[in-house]
Coordinates of C-alpha atoms and ligand atoms in Angstrom, one line a residue:
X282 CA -20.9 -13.9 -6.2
X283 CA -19.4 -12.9 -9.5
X284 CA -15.9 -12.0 -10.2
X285 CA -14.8 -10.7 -13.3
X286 CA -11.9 -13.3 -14.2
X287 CA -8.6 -11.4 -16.5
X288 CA -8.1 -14.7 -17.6
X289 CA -11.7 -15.7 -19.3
X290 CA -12.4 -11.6 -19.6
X291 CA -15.8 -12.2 -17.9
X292 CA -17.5 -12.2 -15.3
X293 CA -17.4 -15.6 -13.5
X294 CA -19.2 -17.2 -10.9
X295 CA -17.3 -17.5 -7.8
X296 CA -16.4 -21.1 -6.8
X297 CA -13.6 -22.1 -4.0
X298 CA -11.4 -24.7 -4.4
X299 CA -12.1 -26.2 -0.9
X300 CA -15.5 -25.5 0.4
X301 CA -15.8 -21.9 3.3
X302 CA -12.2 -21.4 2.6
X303 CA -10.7 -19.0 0.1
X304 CA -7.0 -18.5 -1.0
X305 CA -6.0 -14.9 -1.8
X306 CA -2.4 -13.5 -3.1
X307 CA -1.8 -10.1 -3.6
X308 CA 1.0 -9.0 -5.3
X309 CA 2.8 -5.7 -2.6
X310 CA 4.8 -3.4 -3.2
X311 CA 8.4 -2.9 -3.8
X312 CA 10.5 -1.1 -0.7
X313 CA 12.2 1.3 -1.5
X314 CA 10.3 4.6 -0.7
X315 CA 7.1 5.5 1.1
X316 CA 4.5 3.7 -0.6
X317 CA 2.5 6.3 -2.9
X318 CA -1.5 6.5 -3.5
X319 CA -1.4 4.4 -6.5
X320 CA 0.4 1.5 -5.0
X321 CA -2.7 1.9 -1.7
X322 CA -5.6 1.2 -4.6
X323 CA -4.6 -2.8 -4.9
X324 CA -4.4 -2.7 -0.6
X325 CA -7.8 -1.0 -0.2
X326 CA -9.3 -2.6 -3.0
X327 CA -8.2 -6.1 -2.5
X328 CA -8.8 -5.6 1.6
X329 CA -12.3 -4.9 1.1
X330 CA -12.5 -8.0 -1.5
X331 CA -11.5 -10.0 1.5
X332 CA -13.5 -8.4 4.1
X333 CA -16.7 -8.9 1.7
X334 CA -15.9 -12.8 1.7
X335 CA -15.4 -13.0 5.3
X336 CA -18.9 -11.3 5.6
X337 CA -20.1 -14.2 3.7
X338 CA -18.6 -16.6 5.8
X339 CA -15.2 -17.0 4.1
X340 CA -12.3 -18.2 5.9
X341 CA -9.7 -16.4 3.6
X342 CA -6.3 -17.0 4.0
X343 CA -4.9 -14.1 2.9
X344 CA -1.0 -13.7 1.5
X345 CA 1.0 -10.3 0.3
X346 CA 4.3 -10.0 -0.1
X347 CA 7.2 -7.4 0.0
X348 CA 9.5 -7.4 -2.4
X349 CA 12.6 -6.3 -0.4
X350 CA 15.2 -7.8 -3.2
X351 CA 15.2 -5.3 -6.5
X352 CA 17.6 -3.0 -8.0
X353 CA 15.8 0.0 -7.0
X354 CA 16.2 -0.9 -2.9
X355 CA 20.0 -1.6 -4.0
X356 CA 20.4 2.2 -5.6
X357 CA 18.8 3.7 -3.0
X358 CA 21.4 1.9 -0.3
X359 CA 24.1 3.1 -2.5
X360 CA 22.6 6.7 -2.6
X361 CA 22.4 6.2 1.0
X362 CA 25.5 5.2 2.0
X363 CA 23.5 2.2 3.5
X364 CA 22.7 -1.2 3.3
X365 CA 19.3 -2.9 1.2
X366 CA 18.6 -4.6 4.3
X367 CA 17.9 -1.2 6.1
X368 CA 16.7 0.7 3.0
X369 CA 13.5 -2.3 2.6
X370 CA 12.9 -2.6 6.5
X371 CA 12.5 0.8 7.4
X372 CA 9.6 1.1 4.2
X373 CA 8.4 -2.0 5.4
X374 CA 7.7 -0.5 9.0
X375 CA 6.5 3.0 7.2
X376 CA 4.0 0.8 4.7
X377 CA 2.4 -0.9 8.0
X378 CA 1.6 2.5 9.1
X379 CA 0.5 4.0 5.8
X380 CA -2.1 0.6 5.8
X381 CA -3.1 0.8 9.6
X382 CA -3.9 4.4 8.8
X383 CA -6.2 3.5 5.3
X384 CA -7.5 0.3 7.9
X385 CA -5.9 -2.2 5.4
X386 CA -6.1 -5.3 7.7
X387 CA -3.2 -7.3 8.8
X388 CA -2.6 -10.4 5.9
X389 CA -2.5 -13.7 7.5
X390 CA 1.2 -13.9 6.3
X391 CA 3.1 -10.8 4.7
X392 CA 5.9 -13.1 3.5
X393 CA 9.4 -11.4 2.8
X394 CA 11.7 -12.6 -0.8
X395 CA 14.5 -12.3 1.0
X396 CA 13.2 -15.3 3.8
X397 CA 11.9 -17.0 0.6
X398 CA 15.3 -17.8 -1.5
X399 CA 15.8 -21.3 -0.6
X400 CA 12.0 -22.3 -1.8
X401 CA 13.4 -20.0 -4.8
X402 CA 16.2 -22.0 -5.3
X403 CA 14.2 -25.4 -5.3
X404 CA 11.8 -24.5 -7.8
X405 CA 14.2 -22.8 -10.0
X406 CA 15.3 -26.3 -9.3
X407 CA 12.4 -28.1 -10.3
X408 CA 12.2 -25.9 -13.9
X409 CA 15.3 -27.0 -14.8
X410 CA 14.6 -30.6 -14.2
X411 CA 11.7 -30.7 -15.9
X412 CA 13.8 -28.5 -19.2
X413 CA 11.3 -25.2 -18.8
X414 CA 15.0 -23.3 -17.5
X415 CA 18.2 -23.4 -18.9
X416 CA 21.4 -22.0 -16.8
X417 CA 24.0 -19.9 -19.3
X418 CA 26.8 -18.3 -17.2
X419 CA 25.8 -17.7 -13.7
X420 CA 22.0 -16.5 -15.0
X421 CA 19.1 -18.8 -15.1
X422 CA 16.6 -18.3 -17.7
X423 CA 12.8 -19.9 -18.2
X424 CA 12.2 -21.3 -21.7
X425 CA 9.3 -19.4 -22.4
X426 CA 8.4 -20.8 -25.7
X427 CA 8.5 -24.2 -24.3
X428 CA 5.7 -23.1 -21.8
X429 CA 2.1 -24.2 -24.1
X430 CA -0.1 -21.4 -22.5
X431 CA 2.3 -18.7 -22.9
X432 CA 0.1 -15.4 -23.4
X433 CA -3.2 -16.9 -22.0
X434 CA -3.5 -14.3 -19.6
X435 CA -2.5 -11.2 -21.0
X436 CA -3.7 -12.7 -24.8
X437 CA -0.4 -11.9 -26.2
X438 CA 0.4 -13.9 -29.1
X439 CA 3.8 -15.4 -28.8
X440 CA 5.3 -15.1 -32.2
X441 CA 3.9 -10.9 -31.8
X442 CA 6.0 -10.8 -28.7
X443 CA 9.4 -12.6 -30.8
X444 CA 8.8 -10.1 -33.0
X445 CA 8.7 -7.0 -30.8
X446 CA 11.7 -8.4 -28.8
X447 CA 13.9 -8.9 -31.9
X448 CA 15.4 -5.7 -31.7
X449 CA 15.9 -5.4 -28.6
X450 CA 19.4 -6.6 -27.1
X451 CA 19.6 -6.2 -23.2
X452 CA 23.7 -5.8 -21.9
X453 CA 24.7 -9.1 -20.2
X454 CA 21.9 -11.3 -21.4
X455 CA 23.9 -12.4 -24.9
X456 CA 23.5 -16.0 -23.9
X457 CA 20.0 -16.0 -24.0
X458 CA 18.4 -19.0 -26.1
X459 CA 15.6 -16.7 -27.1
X460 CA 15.0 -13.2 -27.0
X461 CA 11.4 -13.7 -25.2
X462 CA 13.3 -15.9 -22.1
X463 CA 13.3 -14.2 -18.9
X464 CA 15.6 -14.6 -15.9
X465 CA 14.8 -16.5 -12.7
X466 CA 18.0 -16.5 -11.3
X467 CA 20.6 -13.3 -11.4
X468 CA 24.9 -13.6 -10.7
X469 CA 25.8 -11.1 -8.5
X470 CA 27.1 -8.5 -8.8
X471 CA 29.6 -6.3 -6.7
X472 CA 28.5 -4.5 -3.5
X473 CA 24.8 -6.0 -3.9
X474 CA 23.3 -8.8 -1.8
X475 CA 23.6 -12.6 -2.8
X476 CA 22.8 -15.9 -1.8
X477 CA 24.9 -18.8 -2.5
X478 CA 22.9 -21.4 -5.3
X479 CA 23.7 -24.6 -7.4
X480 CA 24.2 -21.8 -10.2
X481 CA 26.9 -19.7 -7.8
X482 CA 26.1 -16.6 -6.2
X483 CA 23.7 -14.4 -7.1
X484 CA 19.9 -13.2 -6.5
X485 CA 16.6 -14.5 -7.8
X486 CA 14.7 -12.8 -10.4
X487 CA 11.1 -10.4 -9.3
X488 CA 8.9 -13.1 -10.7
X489 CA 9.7 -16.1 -9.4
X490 CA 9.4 -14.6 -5.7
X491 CA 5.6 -14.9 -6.2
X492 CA 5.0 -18.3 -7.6
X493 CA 7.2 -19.5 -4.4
X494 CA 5.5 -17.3 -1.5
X495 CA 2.0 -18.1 -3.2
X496 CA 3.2 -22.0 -3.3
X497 CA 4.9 -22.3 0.2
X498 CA 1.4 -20.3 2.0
X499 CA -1.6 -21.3 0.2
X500 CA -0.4 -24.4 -1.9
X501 CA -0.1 -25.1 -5.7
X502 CA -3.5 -24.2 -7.2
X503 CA -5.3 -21.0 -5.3
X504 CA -8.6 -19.1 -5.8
X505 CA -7.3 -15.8 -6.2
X506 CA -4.1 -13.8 -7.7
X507 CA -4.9 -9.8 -7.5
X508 CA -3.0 -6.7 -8.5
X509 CA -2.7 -3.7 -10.5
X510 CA -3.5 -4.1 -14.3
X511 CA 0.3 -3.4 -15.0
X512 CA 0.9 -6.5 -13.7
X513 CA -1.0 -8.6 -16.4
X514 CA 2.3 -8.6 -18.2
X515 CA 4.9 -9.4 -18.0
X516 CA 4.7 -10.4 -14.5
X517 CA 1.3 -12.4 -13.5
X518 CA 2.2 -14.0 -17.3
X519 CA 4.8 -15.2 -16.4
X520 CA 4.1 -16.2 -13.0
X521 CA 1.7 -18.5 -14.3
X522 CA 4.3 -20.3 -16.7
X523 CA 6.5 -20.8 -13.8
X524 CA 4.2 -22.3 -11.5
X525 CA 2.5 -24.7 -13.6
X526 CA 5.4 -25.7 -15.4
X527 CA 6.6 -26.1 -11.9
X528 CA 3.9 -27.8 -10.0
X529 CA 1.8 -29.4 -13.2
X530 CA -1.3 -28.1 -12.1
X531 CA -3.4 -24.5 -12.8
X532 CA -2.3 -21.5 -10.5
X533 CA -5.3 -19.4 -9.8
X534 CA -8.9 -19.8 -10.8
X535 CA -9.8 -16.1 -10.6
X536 CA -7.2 -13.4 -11.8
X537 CA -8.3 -9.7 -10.3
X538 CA -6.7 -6.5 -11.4
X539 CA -7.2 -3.1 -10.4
X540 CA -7.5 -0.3 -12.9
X541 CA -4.9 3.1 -12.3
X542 CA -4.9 5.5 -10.4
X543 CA -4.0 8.6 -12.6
X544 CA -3.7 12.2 -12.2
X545 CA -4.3 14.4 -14.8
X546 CA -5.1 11.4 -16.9
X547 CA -1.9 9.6 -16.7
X548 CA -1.1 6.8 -14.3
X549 CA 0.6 7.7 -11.1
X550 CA 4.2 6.3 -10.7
X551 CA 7.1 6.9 -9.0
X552 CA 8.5 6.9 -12.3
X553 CA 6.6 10.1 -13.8
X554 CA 7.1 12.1 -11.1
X555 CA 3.7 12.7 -10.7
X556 CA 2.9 11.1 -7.3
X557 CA 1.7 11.8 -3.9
X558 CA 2.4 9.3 -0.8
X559 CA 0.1 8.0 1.4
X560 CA 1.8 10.3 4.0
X561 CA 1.4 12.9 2.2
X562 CA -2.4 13.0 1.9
X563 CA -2.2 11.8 5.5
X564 CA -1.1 15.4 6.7
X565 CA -4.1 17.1 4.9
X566 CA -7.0 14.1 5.3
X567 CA -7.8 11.0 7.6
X568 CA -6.5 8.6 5.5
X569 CA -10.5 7.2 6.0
X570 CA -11.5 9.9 3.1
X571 CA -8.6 8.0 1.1
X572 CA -10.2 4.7 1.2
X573 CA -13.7 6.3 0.9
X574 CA -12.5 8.4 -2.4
X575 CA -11.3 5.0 -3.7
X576 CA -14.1 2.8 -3.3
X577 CA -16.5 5.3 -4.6
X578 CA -15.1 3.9 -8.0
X579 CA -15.5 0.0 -9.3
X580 CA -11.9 -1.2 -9.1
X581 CA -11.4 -2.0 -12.4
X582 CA -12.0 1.4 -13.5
X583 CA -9.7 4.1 -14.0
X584 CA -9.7 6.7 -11.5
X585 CA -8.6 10.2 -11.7
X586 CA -7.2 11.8 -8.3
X587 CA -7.9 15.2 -8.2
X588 CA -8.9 17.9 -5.0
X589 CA -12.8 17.7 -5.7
X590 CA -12.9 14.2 -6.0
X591 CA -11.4 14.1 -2.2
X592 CA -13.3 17.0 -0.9
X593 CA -16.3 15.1 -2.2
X594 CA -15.4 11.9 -0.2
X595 CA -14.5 13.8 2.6
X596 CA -18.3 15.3 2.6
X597 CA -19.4 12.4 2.1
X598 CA -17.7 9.9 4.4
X599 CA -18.7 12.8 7.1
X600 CA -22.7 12.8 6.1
X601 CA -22.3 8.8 7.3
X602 CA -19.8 9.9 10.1
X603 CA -22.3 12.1 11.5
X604 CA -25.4 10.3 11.4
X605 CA -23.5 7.7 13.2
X606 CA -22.6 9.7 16.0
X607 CA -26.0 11.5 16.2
X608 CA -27.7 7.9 15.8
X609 CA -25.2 7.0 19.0
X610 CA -26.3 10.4 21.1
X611 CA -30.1 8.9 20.8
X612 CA -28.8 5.6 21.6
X613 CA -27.9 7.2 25.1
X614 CA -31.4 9.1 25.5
X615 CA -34.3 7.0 23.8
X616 CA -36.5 5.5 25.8
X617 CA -36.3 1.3 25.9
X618 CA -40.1 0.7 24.1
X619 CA -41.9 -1.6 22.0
X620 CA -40.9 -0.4 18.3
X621 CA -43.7 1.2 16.2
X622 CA -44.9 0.1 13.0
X623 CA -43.5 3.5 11.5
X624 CA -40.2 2.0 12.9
X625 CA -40.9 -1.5 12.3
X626 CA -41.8 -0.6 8.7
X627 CA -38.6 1.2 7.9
X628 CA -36.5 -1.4 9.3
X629 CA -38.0 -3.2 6.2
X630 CA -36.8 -0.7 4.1
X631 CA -33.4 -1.3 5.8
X632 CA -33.1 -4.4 5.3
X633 CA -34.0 -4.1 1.3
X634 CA -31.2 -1.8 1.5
X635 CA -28.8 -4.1 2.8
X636 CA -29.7 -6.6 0.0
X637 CA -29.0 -3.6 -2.6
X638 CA -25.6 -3.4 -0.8
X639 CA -25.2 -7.0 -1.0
X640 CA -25.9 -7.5 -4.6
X641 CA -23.9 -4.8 -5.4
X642 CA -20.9 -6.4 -3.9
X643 CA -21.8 -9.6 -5.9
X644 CA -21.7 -8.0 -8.8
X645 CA -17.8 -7.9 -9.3
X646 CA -17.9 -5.5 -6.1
X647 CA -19.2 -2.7 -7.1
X648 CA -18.1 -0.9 -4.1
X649 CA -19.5 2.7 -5.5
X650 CA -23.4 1.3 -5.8
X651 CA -22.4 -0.3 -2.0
X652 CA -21.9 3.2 -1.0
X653 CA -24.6 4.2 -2.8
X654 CA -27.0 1.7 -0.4
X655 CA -25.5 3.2 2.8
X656 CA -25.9 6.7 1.9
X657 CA -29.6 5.8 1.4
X658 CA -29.6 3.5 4.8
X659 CA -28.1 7.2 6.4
X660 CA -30.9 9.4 4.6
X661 CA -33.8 7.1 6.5
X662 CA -31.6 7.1 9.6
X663 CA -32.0 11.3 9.7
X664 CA -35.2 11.1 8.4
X665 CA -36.8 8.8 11.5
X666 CA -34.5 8.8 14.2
X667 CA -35.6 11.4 17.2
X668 CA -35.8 11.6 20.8
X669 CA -38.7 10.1 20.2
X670 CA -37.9 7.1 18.6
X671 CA -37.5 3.7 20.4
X672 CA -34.1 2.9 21.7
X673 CA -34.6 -0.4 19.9
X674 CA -35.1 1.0 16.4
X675 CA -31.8 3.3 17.0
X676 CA -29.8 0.6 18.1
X677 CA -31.3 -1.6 15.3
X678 CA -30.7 0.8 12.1
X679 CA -27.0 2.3 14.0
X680 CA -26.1 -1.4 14.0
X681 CA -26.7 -1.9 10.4
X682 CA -25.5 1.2 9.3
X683 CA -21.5 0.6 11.2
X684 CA -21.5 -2.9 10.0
X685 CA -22.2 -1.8 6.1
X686 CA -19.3 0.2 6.3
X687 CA -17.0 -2.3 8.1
X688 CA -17.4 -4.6 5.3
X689 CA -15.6 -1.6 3.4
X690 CA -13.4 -0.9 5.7
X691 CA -14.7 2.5 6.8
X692 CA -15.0 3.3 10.1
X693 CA -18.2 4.7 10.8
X694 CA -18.4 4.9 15.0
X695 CA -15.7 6.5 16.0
X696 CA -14.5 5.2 19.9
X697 CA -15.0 7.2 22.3
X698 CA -14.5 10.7 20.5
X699 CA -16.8 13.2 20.1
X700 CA -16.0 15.5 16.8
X701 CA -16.3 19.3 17.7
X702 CA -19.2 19.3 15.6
X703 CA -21.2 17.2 17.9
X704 CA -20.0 19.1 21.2
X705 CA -21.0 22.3 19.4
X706 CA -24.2 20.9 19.0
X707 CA -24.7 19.6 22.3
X708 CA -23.9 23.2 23.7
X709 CA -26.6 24.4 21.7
X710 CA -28.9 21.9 22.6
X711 CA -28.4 22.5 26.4
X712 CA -28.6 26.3 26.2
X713 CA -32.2 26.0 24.7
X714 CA -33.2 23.5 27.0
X715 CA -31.9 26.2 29.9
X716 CA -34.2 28.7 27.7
X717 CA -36.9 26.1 28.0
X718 CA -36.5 25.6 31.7
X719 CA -35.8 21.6 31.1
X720 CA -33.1 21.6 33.4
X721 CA -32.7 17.9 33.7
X722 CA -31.6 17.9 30.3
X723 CA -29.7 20.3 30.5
X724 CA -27.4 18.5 32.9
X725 CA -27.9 15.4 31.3
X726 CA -26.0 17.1 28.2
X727 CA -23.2 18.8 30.8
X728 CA -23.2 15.0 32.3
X729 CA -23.0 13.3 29.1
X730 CA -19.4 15.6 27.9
X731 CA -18.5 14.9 30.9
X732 CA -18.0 11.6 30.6
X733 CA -16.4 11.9 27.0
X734 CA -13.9 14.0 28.7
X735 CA -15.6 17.6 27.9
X736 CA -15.5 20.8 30.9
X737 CA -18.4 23.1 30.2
X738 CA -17.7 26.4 31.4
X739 CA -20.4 28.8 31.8
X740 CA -18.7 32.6 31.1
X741 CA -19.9 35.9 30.5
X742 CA -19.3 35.4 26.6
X743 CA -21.1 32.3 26.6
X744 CA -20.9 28.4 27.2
X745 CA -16.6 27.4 26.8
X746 CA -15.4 24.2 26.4
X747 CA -12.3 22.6 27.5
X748 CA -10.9 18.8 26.7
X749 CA -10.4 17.5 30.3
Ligands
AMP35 P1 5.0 -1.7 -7.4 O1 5.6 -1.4 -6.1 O2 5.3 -0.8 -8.5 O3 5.3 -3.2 -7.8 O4 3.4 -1.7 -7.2 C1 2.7 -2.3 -6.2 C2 1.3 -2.5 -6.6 O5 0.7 -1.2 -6.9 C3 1.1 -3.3 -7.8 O6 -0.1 -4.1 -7.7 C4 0.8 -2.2 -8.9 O7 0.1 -2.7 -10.0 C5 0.0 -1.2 -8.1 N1 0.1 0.2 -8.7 C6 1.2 0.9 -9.0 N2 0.9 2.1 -9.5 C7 -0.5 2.1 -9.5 C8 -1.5 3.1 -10.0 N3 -1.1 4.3 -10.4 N4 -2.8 2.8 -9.9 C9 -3.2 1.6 -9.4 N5 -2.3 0.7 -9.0 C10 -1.0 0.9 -9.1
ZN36 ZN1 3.8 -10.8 -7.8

């Protein structure tokens, strides 16, 4: 499996630190407002990263935090007239939903900064010890220049950076040593939240909340760090300096970053303006055609959001949808027989596929040439599958088809519903079965709603249904 590494800039070889397990961090989001669809491409990206290595076999322990500490969850509690407590709780609670709907799995642990200050504290701590973080009136700084690999990720030059900072003097942060320093530790200030520290009272700084929550659940060195490619630098830079400096060995062997999503050519942000929320897309589209629009790009690429690209995955995601659920009907009515070579043969053909699907997804996870392979595996499935066919093949080819897409994180087979579509069809099906005479069948059909819940009523304008 081959990762392309930000660090190296090239695609690596994957190799675990401890052998069947793998140690993921992904940076979340911020609370302060419903998440929007920019902020969902690291979650659906990233979740399908871990669901691909847990189809290998992968025990992946994975960890994403919330930052529910930042200035912006303190302005909005001021706008509100409320507390940042309340404020980063209730968009905790709305994220959850917003990643249930997009079938982001749970994390193993969705650590919190605010439960995280007094590992904050200690390695702040530590970095002072060891003279990588100096203390000047209440704020805590790292020493940046005294870190050796400064820039290794982001391949920033050091003295380039001095001299792009030089002119910039930030209110409050006079007592810097150096202009390129950055602040682990913050004094408070009035009306915002604080804990009390060897340095007096005050909050920690955005960074230094990862390299602790990364540190206390998956240890000092990890496989993977992940998030969007606006996180290269400053913050995954400097994440790094603190926690080696810290713990004296290397953070993460693989750094992954996801390109933008952009509209109209221009990254999406809550800053610009130009966003949507999940929740919004949520009242025109199952958020399923969200996830399928995004992985019908590879990750690293930019993608532009736009009203064709979404009708085009919601086409598409129903093409697989709807083989499923015909692939399921037959599963109720073929007969149990010995497969025929026809069948046997293009179970073959199936299986190639699913090795197409698989070294896609070694490739760097090429999720849109994945896709790619199930589309295929659902134009053989409508091509072969009949009344006719064995229930063994149908079972066989359904199987592989819902499991593909599980891997992504699509749900092919829906429980237990039956989409209007297929009702209609059943209807139709039954009448001309009645025209045919075949009136076994055509109870079978009137049986078969039944049992999902669907009245058939025969009226003068024709066959009616009804949800029971
Ligand atoms: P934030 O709450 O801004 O820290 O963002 C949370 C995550 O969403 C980070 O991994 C960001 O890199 C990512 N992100 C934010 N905006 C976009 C975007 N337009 N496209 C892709 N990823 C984004
Ligand atoms: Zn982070």
């Amino acid at each position: 499996m081959k990762i392309y590494n930000t660090l190296t800039k090239s695609k690596e070889e994957f190799k675990e630190i401890e052998p069947g397990k793998v140690r993921m961090y992904v940076c979340g989001p911020t609370v302060y407002n419903l998440i929007h669809i920019g902020n969902a491409r690291p979650m659906i990206v990233f979740d399908t990263v871990r669901r691909y290595m847990e189809y290998k076999g992968y025990d992946v322990n994975y960890v994403t935090n919330f930052t529910d500490v930042d200035d912006k969850i303190i302005k909005k509690a001021i706008e509100e007239g409320t507390t940042a407590d309340e404020i980063s709780k209730r968009y905790i609670e709305e994220c959850k939903k917003d990643m249930k709907g997009l079938n982001v799995k749970e994390a193993t642990k969705h650590p919190l900064a605010t439960e995280e200050i007094d590992g904050m504290i200690e390695m702040i701590s530590t970095l002072i010890d060891k003279g990588y973080a100096y203390e000047a009136n209440g704020t805590v700084y790292y020493r940046t220049r005294k870190f050796e690999g400064y820039g290794k990720l982001s391949k920033k030059n050091i003295d380039d950076l001095e001299a792009g900072h030089r002119e910039i003097k930030v209110a409050g942060e006079e007592n810097k040593e150096d202009p390129l320093d950055f602040v682990l530790w913050k004094p408070k200030k009035d009306g915002e939240p604080y804990w009390e520290s060897p340095w007096g009272q005050g909050r920690p700084g955005w960074h230094i909340e990862c390299s602790v929550m990364s540190k206390k659940y998956l240890g000092d060195s990890i496989d993977i760090h992940a998030g969007g490619e606006d996180l290269i630098f400053p913050h995954h830079e400097n994440e790094i300096a603190q926690s080696e400096a810290a713990n004296g060995v290397p953070f993460a062997r693989y750094w992954m970053h996801n390109g933008f999503l952009n509209i109209d050519n221009k990254k999406m942000s809550k800053s610009l303006g130009n966003f949507f929320t999940v929740r919004d897309i949520s009242e025109k589209y199952d958020l399923q055609v969200l996830r399928f629009f995004m992985l019908s790009a590879h990750y690293r690429s930019p993608i532009n959001f736009s009203d064709e690209l979404m009708e085009a995955a919601k086409n598409g995601l129903e093409r697989i949808v709807t083989a499923v659920s015909n692939l399921k009907h037959l599963e109720g009515v073929c007969e149990s027989k010995e497969m025929s070579d026809e069948e046997k043969s293009a179970l073959g053909t199936i299986d190639e596929l699913v090795k197409k699907y698989e070294a896609a997804m070694e490739d760097d996870f090429n999720t849109a040439d994945a896709v790619s392979s199930v589309f295929e595996m659902v134009k053989l499935a409508n091509q072969t599958a009949s009344g006719e066919s064995s229930a063994e093949y149908i079972k066989s080819i359904k199987a592989t088809i819902v499991r593909m897409c599980d891997v992504l994180g699509i749900i092919a087979e829906k429980e237990d519903e039956i989409l209007d579509s297929d009702i209609e069809k059943l209807i139709e099906e039954r009448q001309q079965a009645r025209k045919d005479k075949n009136f076994k069948r055509a109870d079978e059909i009137r049986d078969e709603l039944l049992a999902k819940g669907i009245i058939l009523e025969d009226t003068r304008e024709g066959v009616k249904w009804k949800k029971a």
